Short mmCIF file of C-alpha atoms in Angstrom, two decimals:
data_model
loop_
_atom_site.label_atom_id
_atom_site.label_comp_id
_atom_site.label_asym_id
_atom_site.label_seq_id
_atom_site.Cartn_x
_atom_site.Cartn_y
_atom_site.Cartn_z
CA UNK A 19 -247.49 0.18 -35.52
CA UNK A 20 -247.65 2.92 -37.94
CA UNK A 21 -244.52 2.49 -39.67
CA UNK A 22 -245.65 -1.17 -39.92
CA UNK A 23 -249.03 -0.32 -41.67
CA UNK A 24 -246.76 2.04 -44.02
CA UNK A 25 -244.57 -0.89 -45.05
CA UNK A 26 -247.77 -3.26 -45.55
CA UNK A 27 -248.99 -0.30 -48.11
CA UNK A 28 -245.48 -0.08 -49.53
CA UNK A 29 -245.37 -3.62 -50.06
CA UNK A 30 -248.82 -3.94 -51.43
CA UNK A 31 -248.13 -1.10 -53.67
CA UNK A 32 -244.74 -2.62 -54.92
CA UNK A 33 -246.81 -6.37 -55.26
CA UNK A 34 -249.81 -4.49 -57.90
CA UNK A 35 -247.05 -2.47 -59.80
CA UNK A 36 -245.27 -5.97 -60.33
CA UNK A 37 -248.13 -7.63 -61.37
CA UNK A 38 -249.42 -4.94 -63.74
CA UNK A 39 -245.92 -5.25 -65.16
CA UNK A 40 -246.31 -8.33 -65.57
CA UNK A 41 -249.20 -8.06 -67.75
CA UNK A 42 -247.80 -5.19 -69.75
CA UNK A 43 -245.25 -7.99 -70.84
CA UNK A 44 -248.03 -9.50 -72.68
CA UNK A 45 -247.62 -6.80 -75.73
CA UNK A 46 -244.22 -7.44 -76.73
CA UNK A 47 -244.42 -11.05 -76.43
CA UNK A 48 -247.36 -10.75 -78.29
CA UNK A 49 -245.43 -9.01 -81.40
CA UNK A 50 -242.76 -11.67 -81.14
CA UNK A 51 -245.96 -13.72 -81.52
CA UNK A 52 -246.94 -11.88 -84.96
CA UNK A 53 -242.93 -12.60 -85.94
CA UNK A 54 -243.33 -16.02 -85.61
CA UNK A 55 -246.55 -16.04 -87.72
CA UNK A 56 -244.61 -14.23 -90.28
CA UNK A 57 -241.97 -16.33 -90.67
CA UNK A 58 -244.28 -19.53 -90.82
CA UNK A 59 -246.21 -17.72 -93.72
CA UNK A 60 -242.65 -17.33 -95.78
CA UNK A 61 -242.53 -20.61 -95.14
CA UNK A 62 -245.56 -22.02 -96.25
CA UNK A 63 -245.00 -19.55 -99.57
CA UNK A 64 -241.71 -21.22 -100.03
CA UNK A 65 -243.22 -24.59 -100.11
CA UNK A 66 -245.85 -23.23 -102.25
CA UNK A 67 -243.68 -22.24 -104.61
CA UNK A 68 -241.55 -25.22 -104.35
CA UNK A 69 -244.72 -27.56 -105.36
CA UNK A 70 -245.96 -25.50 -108.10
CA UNK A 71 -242.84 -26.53 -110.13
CA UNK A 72 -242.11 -30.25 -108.59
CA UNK A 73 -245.36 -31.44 -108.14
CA UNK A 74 -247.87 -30.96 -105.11
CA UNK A 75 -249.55 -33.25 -102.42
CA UNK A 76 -250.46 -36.26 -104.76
CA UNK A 77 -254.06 -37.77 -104.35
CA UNK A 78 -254.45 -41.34 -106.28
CA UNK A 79 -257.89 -43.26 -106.97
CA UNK A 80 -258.60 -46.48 -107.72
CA UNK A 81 -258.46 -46.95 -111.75
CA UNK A 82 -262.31 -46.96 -112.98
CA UNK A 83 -264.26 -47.61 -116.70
CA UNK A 84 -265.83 -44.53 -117.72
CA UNK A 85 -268.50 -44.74 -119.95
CA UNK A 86 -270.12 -41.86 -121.61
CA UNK A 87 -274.38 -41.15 -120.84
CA UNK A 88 -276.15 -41.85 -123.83
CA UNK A 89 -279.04 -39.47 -122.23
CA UNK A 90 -276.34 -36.54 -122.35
CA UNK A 91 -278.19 -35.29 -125.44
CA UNK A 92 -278.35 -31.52 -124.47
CA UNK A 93 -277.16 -29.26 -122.05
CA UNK A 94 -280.67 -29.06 -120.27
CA UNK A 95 -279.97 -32.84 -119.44
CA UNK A 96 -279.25 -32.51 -115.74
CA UNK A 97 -277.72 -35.87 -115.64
CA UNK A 98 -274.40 -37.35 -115.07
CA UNK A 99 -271.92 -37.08 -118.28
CA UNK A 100 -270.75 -40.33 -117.61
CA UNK A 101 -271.10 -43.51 -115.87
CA UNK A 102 -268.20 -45.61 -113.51
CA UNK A 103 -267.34 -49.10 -113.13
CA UNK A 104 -265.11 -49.58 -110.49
CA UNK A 105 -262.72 -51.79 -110.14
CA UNK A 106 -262.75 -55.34 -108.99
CA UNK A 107 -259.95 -55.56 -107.07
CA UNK A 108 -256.98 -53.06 -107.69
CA UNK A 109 -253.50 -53.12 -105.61
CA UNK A 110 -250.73 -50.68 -105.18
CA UNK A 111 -247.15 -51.46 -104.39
CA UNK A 112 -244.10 -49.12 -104.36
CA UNK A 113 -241.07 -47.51 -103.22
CA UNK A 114 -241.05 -43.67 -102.37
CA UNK A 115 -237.39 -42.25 -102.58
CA UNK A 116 -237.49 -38.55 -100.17
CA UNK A 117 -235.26 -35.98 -100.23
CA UNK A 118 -235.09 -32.51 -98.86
CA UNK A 119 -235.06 -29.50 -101.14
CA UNK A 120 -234.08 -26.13 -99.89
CA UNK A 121 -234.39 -22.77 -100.36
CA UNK A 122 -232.80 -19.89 -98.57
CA UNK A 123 -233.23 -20.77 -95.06
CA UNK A 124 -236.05 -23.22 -95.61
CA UNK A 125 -236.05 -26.71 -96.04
CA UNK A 126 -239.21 -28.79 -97.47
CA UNK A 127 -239.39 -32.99 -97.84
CA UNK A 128 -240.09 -33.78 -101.63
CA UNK A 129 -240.45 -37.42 -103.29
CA UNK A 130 -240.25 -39.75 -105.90
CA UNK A 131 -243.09 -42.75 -105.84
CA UNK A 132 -242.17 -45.36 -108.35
CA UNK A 133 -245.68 -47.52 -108.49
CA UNK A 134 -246.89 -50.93 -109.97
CA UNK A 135 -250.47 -50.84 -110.54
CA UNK A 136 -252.28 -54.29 -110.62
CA UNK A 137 -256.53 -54.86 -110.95
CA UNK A 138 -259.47 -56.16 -112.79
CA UNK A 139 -262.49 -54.73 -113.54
CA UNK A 140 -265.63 -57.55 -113.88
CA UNK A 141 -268.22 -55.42 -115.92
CA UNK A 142 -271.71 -56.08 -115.26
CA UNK A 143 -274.98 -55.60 -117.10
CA UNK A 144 -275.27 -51.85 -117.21
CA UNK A 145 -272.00 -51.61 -118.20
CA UNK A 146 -272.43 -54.12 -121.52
CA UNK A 147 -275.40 -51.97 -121.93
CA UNK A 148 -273.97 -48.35 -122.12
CA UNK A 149 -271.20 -49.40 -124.03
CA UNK A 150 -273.25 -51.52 -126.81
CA UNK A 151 -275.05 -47.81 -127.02
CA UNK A 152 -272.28 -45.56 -127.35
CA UNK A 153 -269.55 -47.61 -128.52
CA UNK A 154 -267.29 -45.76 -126.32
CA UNK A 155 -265.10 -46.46 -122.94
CA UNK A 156 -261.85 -45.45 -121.26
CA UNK A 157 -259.94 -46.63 -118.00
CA UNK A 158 -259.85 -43.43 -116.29
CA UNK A 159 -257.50 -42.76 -113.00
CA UNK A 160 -258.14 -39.87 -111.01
CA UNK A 161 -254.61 -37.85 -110.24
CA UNK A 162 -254.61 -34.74 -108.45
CA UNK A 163 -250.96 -33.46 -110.02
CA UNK A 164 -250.10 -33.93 -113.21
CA UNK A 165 -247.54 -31.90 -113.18
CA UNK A 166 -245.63 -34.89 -111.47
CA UNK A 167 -245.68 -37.33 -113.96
CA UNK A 168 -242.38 -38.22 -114.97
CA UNK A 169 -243.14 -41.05 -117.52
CA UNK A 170 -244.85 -42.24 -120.10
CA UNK A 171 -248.30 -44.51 -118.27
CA UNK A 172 -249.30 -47.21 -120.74
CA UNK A 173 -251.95 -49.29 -119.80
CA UNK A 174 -251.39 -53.20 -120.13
CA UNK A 175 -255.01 -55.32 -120.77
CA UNK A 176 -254.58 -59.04 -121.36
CA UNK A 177 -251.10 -58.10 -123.27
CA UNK A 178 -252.33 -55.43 -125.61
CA UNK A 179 -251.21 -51.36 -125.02
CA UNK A 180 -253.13 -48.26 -124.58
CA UNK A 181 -251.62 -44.93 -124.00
CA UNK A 182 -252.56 -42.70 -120.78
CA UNK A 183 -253.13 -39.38 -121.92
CA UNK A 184 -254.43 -35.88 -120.01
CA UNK A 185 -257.92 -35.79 -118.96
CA UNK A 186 -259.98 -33.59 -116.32
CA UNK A 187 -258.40 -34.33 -112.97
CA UNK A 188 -256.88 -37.33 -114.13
CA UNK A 189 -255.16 -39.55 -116.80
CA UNK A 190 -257.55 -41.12 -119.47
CA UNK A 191 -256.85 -44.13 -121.83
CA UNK A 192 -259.67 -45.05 -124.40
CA UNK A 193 -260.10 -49.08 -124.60
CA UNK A 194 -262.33 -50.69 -127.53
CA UNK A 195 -265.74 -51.78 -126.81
CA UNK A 196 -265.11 -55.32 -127.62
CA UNK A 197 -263.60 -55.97 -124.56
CA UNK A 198 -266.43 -55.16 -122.28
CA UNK A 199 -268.06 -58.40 -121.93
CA UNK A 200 -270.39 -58.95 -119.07
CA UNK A 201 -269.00 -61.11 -116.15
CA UNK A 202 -265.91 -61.55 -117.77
CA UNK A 203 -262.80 -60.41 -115.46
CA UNK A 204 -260.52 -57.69 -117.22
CA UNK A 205 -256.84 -58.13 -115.81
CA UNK A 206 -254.98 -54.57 -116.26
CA UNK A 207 -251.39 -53.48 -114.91
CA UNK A 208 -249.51 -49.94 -115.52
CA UNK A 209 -246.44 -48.63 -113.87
CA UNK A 210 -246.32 -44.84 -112.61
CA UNK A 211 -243.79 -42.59 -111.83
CA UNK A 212 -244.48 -39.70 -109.79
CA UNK A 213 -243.24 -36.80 -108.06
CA UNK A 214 -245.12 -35.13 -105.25
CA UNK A 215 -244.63 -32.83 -101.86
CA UNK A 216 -245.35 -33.80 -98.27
CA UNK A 217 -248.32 -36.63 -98.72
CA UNK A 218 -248.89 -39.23 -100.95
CA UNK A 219 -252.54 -40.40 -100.33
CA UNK A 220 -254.72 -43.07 -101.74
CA UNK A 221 -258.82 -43.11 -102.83
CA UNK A 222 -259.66 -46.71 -102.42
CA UNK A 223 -261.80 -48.55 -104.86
CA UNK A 224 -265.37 -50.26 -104.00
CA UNK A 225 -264.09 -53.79 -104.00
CA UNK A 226 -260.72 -55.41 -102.81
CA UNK A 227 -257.85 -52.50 -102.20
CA UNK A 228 -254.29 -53.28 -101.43
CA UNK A 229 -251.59 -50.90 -101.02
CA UNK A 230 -247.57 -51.49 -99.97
CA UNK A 231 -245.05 -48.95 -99.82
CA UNK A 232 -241.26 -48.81 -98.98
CA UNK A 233 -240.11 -45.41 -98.36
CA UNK A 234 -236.28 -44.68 -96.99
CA UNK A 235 -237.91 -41.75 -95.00
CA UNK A 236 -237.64 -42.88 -91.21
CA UNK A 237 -240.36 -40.63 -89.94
CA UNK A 238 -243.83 -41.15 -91.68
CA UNK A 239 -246.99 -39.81 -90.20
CA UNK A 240 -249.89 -42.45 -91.83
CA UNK A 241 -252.91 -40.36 -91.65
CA UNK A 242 -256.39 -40.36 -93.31
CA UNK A 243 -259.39 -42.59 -92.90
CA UNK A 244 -257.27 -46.24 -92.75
CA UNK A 245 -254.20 -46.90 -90.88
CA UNK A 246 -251.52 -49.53 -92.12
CA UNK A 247 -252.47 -53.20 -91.54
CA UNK A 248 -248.87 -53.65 -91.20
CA UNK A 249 -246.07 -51.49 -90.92
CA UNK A 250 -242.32 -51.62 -89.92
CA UNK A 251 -240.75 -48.09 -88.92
CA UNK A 252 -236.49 -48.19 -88.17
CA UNK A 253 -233.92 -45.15 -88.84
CA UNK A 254 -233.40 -46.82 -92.49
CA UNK A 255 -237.17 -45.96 -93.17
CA UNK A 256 -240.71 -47.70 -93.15
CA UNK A 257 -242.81 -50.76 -94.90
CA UNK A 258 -246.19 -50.06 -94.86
CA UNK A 259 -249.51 -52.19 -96.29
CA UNK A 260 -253.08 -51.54 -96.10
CA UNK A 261 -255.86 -53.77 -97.18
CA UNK A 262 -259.61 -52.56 -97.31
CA UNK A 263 -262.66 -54.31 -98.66
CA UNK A 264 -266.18 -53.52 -99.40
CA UNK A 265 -267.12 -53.97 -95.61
CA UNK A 266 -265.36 -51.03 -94.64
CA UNK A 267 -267.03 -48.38 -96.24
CA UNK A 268 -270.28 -47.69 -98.23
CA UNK A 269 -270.44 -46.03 -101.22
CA UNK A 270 -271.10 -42.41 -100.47
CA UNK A 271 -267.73 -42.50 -98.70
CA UNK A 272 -265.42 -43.23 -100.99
CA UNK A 273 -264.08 -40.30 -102.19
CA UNK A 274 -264.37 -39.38 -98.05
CA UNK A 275 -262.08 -42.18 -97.31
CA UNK A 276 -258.08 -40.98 -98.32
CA UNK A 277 -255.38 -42.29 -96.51
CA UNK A 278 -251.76 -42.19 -96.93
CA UNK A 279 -248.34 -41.19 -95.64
CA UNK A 280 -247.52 -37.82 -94.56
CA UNK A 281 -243.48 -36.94 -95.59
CA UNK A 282 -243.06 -33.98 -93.28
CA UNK A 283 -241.29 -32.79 -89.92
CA UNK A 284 -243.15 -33.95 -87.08
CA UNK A 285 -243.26 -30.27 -85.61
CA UNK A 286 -241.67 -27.26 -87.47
CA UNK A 287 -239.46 -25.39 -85.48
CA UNK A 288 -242.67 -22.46 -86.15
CA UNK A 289 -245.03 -24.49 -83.92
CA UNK A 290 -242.40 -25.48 -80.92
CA UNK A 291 -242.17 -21.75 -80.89
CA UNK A 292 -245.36 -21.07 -80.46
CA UNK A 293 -245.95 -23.90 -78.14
CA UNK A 294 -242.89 -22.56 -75.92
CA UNK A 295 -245.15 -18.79 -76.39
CA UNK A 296 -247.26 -20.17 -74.34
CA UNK A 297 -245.78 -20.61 -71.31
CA UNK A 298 -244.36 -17.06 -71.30
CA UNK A 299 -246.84 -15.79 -68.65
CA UNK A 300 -246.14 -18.45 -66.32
CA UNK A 301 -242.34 -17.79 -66.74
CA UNK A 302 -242.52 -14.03 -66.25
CA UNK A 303 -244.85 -14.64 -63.42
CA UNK A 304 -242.23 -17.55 -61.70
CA UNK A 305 -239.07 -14.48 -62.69
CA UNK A 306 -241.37 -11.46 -60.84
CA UNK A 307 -242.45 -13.54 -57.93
CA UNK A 308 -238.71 -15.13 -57.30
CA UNK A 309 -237.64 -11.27 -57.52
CA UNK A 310 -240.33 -9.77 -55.57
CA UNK A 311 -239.41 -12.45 -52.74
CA UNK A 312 -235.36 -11.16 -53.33
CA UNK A 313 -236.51 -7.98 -52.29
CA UNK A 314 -239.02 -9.51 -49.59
CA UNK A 315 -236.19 -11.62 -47.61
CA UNK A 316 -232.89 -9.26 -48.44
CA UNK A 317 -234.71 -5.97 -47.65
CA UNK A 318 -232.86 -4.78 -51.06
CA UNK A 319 -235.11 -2.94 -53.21
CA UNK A 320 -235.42 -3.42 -57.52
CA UNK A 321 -236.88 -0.85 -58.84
CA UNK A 322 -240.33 -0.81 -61.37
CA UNK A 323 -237.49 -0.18 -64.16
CA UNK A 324 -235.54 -3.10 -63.66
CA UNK A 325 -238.62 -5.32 -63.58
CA UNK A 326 -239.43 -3.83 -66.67
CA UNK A 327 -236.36 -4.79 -68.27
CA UNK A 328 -235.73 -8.10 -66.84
CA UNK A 329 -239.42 -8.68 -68.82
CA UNK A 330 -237.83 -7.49 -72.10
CA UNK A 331 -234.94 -9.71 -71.63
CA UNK A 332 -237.48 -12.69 -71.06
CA UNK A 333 -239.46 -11.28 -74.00
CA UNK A 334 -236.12 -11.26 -76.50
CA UNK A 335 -235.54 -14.96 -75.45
CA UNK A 336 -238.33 -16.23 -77.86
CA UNK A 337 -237.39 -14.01 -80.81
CA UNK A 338 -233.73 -15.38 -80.26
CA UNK A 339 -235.42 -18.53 -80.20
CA UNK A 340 -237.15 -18.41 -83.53
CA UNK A 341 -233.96 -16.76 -85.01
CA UNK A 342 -231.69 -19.71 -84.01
CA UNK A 343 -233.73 -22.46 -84.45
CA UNK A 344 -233.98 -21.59 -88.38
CA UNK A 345 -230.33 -22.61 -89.21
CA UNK A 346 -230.16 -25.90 -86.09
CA UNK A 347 -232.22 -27.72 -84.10
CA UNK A 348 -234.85 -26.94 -81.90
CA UNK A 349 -233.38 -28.30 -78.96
CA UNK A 350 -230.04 -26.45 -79.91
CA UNK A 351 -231.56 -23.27 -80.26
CA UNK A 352 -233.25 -23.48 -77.19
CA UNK A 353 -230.06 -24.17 -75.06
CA UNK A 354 -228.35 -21.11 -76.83
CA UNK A 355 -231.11 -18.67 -76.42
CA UNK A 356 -231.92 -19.90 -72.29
CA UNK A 357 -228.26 -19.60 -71.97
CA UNK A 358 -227.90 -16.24 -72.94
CA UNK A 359 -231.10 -15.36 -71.47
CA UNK A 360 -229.72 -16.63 -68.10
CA UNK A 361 -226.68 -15.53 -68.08
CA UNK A 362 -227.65 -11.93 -69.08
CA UNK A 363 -230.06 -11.42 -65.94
CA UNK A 364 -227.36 -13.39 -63.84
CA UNK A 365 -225.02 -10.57 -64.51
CA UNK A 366 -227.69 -7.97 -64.49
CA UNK A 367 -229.02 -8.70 -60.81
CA UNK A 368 -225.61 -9.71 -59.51
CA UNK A 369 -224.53 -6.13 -60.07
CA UNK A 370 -228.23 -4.90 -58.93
CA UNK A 371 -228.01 -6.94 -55.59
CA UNK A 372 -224.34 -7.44 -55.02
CA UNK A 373 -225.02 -10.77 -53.04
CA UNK A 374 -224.70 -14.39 -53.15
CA UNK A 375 -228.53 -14.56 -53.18
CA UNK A 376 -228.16 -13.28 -57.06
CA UNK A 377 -226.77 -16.93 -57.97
CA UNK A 378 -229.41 -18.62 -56.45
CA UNK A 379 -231.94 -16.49 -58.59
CA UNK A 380 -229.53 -17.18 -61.79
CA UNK A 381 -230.14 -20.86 -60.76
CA UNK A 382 -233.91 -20.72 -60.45
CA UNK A 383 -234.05 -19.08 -63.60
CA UNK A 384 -231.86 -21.71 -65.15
CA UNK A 385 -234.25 -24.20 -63.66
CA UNK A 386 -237.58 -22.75 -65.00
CA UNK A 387 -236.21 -23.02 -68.73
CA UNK A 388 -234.98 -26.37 -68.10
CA UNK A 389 -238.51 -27.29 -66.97
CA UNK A 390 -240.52 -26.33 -69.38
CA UNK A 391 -238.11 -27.52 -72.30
CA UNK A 392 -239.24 -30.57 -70.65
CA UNK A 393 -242.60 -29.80 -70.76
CA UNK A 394 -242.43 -29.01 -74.79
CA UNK A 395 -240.92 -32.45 -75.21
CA UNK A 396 -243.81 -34.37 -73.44
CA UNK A 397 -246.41 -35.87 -75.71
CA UNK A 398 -248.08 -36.95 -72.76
CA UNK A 399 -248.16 -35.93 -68.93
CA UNK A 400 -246.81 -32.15 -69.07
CA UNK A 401 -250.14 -31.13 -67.73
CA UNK A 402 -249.28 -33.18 -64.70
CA UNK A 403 -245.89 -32.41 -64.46
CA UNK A 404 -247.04 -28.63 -64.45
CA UNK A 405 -249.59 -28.88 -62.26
CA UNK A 406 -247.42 -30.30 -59.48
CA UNK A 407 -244.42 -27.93 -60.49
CA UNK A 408 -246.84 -25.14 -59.88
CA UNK A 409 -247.94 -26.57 -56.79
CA UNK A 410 -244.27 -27.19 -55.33
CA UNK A 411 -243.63 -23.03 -56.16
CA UNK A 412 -246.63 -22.29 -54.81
CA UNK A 413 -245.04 -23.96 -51.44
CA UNK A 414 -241.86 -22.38 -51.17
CA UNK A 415 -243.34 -19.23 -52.02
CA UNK A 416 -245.54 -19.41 -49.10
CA UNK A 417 -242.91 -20.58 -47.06
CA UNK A 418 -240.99 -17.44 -47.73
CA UNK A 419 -243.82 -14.99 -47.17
CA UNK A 420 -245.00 -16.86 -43.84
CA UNK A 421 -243.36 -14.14 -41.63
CA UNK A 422 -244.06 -11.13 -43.59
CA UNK A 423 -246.47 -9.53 -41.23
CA UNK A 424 -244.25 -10.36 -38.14
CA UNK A 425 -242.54 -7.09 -36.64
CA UNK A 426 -238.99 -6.75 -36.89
#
């Protein structure tokens, strides 16, 4: 009885030094944590840099008249400088060429939007009003990078010219007064070329909005306050059109109410990382328990030191990870890095055990990567799938314990 009651304490003993273990495994995992941080910052810098001289995430508005304030006397006015017309009815249509630009090990999606530009503008009252008073308008279009213009924008009104040129946010071009005429429709068209980064995104007018796009990118995330009408998504790339009215939005939420495409990866290799991270406890904790119940059913001991170890090796598995899975594939990396992983403890507890029970451990190991690769990959359900995974161990474990307080 007394040499039982030592080998309950022994075992107890051996159980809280495992699980403290365990949680000591937090701190390098942790750092490899802070690594992948890092490296997601370089990133980010790189694409930084990469906008700053090709253009960055382009914001378009609707085309408006802008009208100065005749009140705007003084700078003690606290009044608007100038007055908008919307437009009528305005409607985009496109094609948006991507391609991927890359520096050092980093790759980021840039593009080329080719746009026709169609709308009138029906001035009312006011509008004849200010105008008669300062003598003064311009068809102003809000543009969020300039730097991305690659053409010449001329603006076409019922077959006469006038020049875009740089304005405060935007692209300005000054229109004579004569043509403001209240209730009369004014047709306008202009074509613009422009490069951008990642999104191209839209600031819909008051009245009728349309917008079309063609893209050969085959992966488009449509984000914002207004999803496509239509769309048509294949491996060749997308079709897209949108089509909001008045009804859909007041006016306080207009410049609330972007949409537009988004032109990046789905998930950067950064934040599958991170995802995978997180699961790290319950792999460690799967690893310690199927090696605590080695030494529980073979009677062969592992000592604290080779726990400790085996939690390094499961720590170095995520920094290999991140390491691979900047030059291939996620999925790639991941099979390279489990694979050594696996095959390094294999070998490491085959020579610690020296029994056939070591493969089946090399094969439960195998098996835990496998499942929660799986798990990353679900968009939906991996909280079920885990829960019931965890459940199933949680069986077998006890299964395997049942007869641990039985004398020998």
């Amino acid at each position: 009885m007394e040499n039982r009651n030592s080998n309950s304490r022994k075992f107890f003993l051996k159980g809280l030094v495992v699980v403290c273990t365990a949680v000591c495994m937090l701190v390098p995992v942790l750092m490899v944590s802070g690594v992948v941080d890092e490296r997601e910052d370089l990133s980010d810098d790189v694409r930084n840099e990469i906008a700053r001289s090709w253009g960055g995430r382009q914001v378009i508005s609707a085309p408006e008249i802008m009208m100065p304030n005749p009140e705007k006397k003084s700078d003690d006015y606290a009044g608007p400088d100038y007055y908008f017309l919307d437009s009528y009815k305005s409607a985009f249509a496109g094609n948006v060429s991507v391609e991927m630009r890359k520096r050092s090990i980093y790759e980021v999606p840039v593009y080329r939007a080719e746009l026709k530009v169609t709308g009138a503008f029906v001035p009312d009252d006011m509008a004849v009003s200010l105008v008669h008073m300062t003598g003064k308008c311009s068809v102003y279009l809000q543009l969020d990078g300039l730097k991305g213009i690659e053409d010449k924008v001329i603006l076409e009104i019922d077959g006469r010219e006038y020049p875009f040129y740089p304005a405060e946010n935007g692209l300005q071009a000054d229109i004579p007064a004569w043509l403001i005429k209240e209730g009369v429709p004014l047709n306008y068209t202009f074509s613009l070329k422009i490069k951008g980064i990642e999104s191209l995104e839209f600031i819909p007018n008051q009245g009728q909005f349309a917008l079309r796009l063609e893209s050969d990118y085959p992966s488009p995330g449509f984000n914002g306050a207004f999803l496509p009408a239509e769309r048509t998504l294949n491996d060749n790339g997308f079709t897209a059109e949108w089509k909001i009215n008045e009804m859909n939005m007041s006016d306080s939420e207009r410049y609330a109410s972007r949409f537009g495409v988004d032109f990046v990866v789905p998930v950067s290799q950064y934040q599958q990382t991170s995802r995978a991270i997180k699961y790290f406890f319950l792999i460690i904790c799967l690893v310690f328990t199927g090696i605590f119940l080695v030494e529980a059913v073979s009677g062969r001991s592992v000592n604290v030191v080779q726990y400790i170890v085996t939690g390094f090796s499961l720590c170095l598995f995520y920094l290999l990870l991140l390491s691979f899975s900047e030059y291939m594939s996620f999925g790639l990396a991941y099979l390279i890095a489990a694979v050594l992983t696996v095959a390094s403890l294999g070998a490491y507890f085959t020579a610690i055990l020296r029994s056939r029970i070591s493969y089946m451990f090399t094969l439960a190991v195998a098996v835990i990567y496998g499942f929660i690769y799986v798990l990353l990959n679900m968009e939906t359900g991996s909280l079920l799938a885990g829960s019931l995974a965890l459940f199933l161990i949680l069986c077998v474990i006890m299964y395997f314990t049942r007869n641990l307080n039985r004398p020998k």
